[in-house]
Each structure stands twice: as structure tokens, then as C-alpha cells.
mmCIF file of C-alpha atoms in Angstrom:
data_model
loop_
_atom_site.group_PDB
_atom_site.id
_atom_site.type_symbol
_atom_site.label_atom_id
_atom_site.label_comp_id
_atom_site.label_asym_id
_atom_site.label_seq_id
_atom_site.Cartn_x
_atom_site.Cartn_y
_atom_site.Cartn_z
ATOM 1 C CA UNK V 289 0.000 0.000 0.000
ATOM 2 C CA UNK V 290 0.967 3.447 -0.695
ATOM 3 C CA UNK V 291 0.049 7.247 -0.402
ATOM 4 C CA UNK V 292 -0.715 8.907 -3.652
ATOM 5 C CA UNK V 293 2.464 11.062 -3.634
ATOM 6 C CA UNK V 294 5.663 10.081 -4.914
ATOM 7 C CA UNK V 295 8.716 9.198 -2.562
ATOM 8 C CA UNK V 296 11.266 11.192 -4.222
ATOM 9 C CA UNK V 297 9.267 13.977 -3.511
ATOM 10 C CA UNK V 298 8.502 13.625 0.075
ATOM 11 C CA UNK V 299 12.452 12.818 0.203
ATOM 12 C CA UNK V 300 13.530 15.948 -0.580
ATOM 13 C CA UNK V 301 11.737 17.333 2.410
ATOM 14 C CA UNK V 302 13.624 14.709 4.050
ATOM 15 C CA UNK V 303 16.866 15.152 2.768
ATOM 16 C CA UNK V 304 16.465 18.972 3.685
ATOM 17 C CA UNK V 305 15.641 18.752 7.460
ATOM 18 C CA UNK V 306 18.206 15.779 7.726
ATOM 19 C CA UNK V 307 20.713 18.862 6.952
ATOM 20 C CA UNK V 308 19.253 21.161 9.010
ATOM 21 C CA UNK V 309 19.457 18.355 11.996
ATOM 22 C CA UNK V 310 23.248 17.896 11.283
ATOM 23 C CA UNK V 311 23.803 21.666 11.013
ATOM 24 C CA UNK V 312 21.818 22.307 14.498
ATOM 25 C CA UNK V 313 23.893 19.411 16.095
ATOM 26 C CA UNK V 314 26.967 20.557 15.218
ATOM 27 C CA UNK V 315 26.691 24.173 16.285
ATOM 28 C CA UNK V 316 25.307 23.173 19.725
ATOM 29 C CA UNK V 317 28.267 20.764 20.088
ATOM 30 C CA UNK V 318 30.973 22.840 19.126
ATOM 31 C CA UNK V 319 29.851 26.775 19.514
ATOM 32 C CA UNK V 320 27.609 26.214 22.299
ATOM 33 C CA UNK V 321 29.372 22.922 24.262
ATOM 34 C CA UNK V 322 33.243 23.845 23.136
ATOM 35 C CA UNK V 323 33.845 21.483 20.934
ATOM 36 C CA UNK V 324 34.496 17.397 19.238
ATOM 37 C CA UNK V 325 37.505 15.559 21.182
ATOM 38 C CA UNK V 326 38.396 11.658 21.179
ATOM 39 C CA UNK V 327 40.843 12.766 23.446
ATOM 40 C CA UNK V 328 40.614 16.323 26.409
ATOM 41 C CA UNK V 329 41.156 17.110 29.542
ATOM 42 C CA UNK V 330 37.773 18.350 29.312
ATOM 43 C CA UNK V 331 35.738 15.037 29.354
ATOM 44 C CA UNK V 332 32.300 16.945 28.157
ATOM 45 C CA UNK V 333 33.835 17.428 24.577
ATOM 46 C CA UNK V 334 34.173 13.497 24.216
ATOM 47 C CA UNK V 335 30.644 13.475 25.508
ATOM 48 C CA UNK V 336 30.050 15.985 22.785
ATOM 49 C CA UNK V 337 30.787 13.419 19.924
ATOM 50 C CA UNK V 338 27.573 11.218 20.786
ATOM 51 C CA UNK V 339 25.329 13.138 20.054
ATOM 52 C CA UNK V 340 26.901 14.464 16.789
ATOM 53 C CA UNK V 341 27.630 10.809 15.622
ATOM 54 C CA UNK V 342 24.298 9.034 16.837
ATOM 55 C CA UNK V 343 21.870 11.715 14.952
ATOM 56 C CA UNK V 344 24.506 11.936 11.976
ATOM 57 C CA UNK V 345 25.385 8.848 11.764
ATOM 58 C CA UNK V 346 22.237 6.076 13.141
ATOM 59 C CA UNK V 347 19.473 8.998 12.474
ATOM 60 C CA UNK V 348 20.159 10.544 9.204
ATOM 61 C CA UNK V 349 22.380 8.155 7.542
ATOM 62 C CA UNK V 350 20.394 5.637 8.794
ATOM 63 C CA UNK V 351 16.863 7.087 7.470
ATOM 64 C CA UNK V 352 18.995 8.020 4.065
ATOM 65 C CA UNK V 353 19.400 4.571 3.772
ATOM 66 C CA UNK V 354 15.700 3.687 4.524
ATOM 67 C CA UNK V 355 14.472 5.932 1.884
ATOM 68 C CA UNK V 356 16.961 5.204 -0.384
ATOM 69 C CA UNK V 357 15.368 1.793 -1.642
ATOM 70 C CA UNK V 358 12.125 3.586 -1.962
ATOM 71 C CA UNK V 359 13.002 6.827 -4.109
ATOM 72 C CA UNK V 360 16.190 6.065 -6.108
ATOM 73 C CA UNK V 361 15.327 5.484 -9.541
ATOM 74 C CA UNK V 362 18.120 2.373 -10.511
ATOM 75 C CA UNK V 363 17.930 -1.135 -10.922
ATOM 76 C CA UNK V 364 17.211 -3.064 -7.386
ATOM 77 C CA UNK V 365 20.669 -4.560 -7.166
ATOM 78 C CA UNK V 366 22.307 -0.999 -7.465
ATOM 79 C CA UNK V 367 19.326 0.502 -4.740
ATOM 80 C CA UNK V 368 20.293 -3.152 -2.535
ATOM 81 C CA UNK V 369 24.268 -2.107 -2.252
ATOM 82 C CA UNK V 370 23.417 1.570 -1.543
ATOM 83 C CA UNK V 371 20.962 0.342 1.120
ATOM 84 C CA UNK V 372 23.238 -2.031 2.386
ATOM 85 C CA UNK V 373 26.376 -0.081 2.351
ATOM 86 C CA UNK V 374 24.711 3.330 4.493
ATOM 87 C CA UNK V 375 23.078 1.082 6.749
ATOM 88 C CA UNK V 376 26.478 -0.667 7.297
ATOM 89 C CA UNK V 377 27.478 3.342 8.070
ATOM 90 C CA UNK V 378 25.159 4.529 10.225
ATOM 91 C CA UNK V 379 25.521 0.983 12.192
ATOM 92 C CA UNK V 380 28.963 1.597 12.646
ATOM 93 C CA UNK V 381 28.782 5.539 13.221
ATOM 94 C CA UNK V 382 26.330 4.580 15.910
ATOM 95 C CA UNK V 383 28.457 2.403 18.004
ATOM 96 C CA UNK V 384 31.459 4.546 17.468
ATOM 97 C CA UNK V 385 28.626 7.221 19.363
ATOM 98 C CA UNK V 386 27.972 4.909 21.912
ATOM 99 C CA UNK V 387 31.197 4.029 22.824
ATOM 100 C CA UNK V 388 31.561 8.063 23.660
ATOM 101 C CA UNK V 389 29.463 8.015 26.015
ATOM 102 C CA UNK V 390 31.103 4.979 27.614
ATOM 103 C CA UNK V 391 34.444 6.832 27.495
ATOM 104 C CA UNK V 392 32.966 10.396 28.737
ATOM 105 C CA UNK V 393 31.328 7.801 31.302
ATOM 106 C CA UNK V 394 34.080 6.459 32.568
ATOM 107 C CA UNK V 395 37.164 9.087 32.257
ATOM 108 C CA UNK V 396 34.528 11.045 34.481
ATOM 109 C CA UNK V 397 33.489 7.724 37.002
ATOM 110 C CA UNK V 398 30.155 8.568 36.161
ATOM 111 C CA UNK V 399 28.162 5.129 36.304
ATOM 112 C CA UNK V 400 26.710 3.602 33.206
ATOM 113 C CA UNK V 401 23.333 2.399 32.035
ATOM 114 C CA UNK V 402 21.619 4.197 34.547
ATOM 115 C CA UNK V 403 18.995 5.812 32.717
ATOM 116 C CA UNK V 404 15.690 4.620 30.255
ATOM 117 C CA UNK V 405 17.532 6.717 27.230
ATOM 118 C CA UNK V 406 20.787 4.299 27.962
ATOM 119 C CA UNK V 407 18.560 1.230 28.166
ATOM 120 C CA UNK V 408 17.201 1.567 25.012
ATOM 121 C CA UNK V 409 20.203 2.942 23.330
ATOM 122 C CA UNK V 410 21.870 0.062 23.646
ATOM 123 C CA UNK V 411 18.694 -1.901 22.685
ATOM 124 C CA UNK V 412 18.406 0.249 19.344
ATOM 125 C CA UNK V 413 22.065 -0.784 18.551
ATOM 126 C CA UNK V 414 21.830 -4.122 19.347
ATOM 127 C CA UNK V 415 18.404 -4.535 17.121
ATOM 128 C CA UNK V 416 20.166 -2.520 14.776
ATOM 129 C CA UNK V 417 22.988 -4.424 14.199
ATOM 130 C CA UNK V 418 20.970 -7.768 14.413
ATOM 131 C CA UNK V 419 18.412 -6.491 11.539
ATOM 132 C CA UNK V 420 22.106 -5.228 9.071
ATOM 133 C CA UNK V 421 23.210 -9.075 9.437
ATOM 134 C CA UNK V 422 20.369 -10.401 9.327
ATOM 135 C CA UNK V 423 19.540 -8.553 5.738
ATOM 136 C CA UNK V 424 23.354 -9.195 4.328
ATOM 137 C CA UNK V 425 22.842 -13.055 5.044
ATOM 138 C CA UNK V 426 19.743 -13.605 3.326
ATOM 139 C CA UNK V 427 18.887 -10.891 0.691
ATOM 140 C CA UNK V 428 22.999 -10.029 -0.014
ATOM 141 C CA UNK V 429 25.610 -12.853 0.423
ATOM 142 C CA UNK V 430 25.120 -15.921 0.437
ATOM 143 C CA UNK V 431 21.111 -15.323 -0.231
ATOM 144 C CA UNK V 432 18.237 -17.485 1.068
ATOM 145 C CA UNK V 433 16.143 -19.264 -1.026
ATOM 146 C CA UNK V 434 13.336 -17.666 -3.023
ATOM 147 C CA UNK V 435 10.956 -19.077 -0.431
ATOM 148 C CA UNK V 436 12.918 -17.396 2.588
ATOM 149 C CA UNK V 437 13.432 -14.151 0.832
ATOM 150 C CA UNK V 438 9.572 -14.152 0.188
ATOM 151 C CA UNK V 439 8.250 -15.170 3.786
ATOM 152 C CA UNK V 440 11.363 -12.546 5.401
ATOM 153 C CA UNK V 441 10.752 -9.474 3.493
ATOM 154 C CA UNK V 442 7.705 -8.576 5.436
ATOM 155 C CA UNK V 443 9.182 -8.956 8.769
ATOM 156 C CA UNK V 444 12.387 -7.306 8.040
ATOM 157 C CA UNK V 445 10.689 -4.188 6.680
ATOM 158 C CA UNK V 446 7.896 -4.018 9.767
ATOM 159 C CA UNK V 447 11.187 -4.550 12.325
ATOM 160 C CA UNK V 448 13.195 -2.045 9.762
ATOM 161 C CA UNK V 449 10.794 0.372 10.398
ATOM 162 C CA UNK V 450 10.013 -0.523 14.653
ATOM 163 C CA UNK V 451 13.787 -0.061 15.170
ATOM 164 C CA UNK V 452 14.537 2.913 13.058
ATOM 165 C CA UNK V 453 11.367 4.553 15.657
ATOM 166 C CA UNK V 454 12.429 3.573 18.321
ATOM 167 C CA UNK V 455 16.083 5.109 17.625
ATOM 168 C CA UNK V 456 14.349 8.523 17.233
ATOM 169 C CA UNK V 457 12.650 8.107 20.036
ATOM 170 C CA UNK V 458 15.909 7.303 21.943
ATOM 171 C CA UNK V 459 17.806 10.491 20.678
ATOM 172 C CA UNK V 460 14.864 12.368 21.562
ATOM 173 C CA UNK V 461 14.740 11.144 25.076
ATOM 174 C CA UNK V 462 18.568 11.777 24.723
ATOM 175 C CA UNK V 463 18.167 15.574 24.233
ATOM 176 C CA UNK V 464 15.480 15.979 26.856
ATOM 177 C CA UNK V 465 18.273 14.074 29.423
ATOM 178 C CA UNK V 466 20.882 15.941 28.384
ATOM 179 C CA UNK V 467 18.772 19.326 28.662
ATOM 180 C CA UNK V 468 17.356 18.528 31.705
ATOM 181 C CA UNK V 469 20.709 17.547 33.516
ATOM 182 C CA UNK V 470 22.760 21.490 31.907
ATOM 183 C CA UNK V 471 19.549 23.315 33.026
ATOM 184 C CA UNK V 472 20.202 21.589 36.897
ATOM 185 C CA UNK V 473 23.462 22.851 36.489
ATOM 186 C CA UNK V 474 22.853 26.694 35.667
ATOM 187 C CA UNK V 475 21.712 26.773 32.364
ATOM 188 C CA UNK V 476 18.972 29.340 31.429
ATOM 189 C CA UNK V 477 15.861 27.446 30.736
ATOM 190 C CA UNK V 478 14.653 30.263 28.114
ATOM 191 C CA UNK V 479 17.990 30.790 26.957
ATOM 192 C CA UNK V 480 19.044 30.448 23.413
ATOM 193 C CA UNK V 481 21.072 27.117 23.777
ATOM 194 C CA UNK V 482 18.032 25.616 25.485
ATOM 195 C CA UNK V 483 15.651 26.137 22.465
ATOM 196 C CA UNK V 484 18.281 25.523 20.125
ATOM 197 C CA UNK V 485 18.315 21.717 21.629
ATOM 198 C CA UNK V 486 14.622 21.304 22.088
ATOM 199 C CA UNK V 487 14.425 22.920 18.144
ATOM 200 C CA UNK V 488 16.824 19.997 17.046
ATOM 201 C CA UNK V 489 14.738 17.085 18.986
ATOM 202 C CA UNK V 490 11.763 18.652 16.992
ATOM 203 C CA UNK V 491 13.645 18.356 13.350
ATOM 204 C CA UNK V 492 15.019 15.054 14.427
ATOM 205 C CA UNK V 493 11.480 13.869 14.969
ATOM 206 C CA UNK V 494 10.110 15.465 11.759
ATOM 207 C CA UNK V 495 13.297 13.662 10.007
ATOM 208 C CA UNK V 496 11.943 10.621 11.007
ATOM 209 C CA UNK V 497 8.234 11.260 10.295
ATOM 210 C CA UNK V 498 9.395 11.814 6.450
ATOM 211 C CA UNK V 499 11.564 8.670 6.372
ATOM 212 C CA UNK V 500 8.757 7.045 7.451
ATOM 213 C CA UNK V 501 6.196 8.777 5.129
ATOM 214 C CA UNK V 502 9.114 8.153 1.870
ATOM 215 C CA UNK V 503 9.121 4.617 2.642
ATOM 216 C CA UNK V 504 5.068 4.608 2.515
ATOM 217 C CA UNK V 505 4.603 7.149 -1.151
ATOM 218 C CA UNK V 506 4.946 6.110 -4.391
ATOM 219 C CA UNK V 507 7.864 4.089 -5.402
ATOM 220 C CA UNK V 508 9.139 5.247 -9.131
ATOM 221 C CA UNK V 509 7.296 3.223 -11.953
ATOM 222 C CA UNK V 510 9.605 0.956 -13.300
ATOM 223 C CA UNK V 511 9.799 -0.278 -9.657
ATOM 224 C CA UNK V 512 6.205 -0.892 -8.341
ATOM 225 C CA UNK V 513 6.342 -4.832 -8.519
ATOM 226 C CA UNK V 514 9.553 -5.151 -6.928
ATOM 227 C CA UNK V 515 9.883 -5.237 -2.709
ATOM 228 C CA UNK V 516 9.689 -2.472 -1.107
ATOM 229 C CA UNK V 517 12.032 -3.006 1.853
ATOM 230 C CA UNK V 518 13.233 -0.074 3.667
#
């Protein structure tokens, strides 16, 4: 089933806020929070690369790759790599993010996994990474059967789709943590950083809405009897 609009269409809106996200990221981790460090005396600007690489890398690569078996107009083994190789991307982006907060974790003895946002952070990236193999092994290399293909498609699209909401939900529970722990500490509830990260949990969640809404339009013609996984 599908909306009456096309997909490349509602991908360019997208593709736009996706740039927007990374652009709103990036200023409040380097202008507002000092800065991207794998290595500082100042542990908060290794805590700063988690959110940078879990919305750039899980979120919008990740959604980039969702759409992009939907809306490109090639053959389906050229849209399969594509797929496969962002996915592969974002999946690795994405633990590289969580590892951060690990490190920022533990170069600050801070405990771990002590919040719901952690919990299913490391549930995302564990589904995550279970739904990439899972896809490589039986619609990449070495391929099921046609009868395996058939009766997994469904399932990997819905679980496609369950994990790629629940990791915007995660990131979005990950801003209002973040927020809520810098406005505890002195920072002005009104002030322009605070809006500035509540603004960029908004345009991650419309991100996700038009991944999702992509992956439901119009596929291009030549296309419309092929799958439609995400």
C-alpha cells in the first residue's frame, strides 16, 4: 500500500531537514558545548561526539538509507548495495557514538546504564545491528532461497521500520536528558542554547516522520512490482 504522492518527492523534504538536523547538532556541540575531542582534559567534549555521531550517523544516515530503496530510480541490485552499504554506516557511526558516552562515562566515574535513554540505546544498537546481518545473510551474500526471501521481506521491513522509531525516540529522550541535567546545572531554561536543543529534537522527529512517510509514497514506476524493503 501506498500514499498517492511520490517518494522522491517527500524525500527531498527529508533530505532537507536531515541537513538542518546535522547543522543544528553541530553548532550546539561545538559553539555552544566547546567542541568534538576523542581525546581532552575536558571530558564533556568526548561526551560531545555522541550526540553528533548518533543523529549523523544512526538517524540521518540511517533514514537516508531507509528511503533510499524507496526513491532512487536504478535497478534493485544498485538501490540493494546503496541500502546495504549506508546502513552498514550509520551501524557503525552509531556504536562509534555509543562508545563516547562509555568513554565520557568512565574518564569522568560517572556510572553507566543508569537511565531509560541508555537502556534503550543500547537496545536500538543491538536490534540494529541484528536487523544489518540479518539482511546481508539472506537478501545479499550468500542469499536465502526464493521461499525465505519471500516469507522474510515482510518482517524485516515491519522490524526495519520498529527499530529505526524507536532510535528517534531514543535520541529524543537523549536531548530531553541531556537538557534537563545542563539546566540543573545553571543553564537558562529560556535561553538560546536551550531552544536551540529542544528545536533539534523537533527536526530530528520530523526527520523521522518523512523517512517514514518516503518509505510509505509512491515508489518510481519501473519499480512498483519489486519489494519495497526499507
Amino acid at each position: 500500500m501506498a500514499i498517492g504522492v511520490k517518494a522522491s518527492h517527500i524525500s527531498f523534504v527529508a533530505h532537507f531537514l536531515g541537513i538542518v538536523g546535522a547543522i543544528m547538532v553541530l553548532i550546539w556541540c561545538i559553539s555552544f558545548r566547546g567542541g568534538l575531542a576523542w581525546e581532552a582534559t575536558n571530558k564533556n567534549l568526548i561526551f560531545n561526539l555522541h550526540p553528533v555521531l548518533m543523529l549523523i550517523g544512526l538517524i540521518i544516515i540511517g533514514g537516508e538509507a531507509i528511503m533510499s530503496y524507496k526513491c532512487l530510480p536504478l535497478k534493485k541490485p544498485e538501490k540493494k548495495l546503496i541500502h546495504l552499504v549506508l546502513h552498514a554506516i550509520a551501524l557503525i557511526l552509531g556504536i562509534i557514538g555509543i562508545y563516547t558516552a562509555f568513554k565520557f562515562h568512565n574518564e569522568s566515574n560517572i556510572a553507566n546504564l543508569y537511565s531509560l535513554h541508555s537502556w534503550l540505546g543500547i537496545g536500538v544498537i543491538s536490534l540494529y545491528g541484528i536487523q544489518w546481518l540479518y539482511g546481508f545473510v539472506v537478501f545479499f551474500y550468500p542469499g536465502g532461497t526464493t521461499a525465505i526471501r519471500s516469507e522474510s521481506l515482510p518482517w524485516h521491513v515491519l522490524f526495519g521500520i520498529f527499530v529505526y522509531v524507536l532510535a528517534v525516540a531514543t535520541a529524543t529522550l537523549g536531548y530531553l536528558e541531556k537538557l534537563t541535567f545542563l539546566e540543573s546545572s545553571g543553564l537558562a531554561k529560556y535561553g538560546s542554547e536551550a531552544f536551540l536543543v529542544n528545536f533539534t529534537a523537533i527536526v530530528t522527529i520530523l526527520y523521522g516522520t518523512f523517512v517514514i512517510v518516503t518509505i510509505l509514497s509512491q515508489a518510481p514506476p519501473e519499480d512498483e512490482y519489486s519489494y519495497s524493503a526499507i
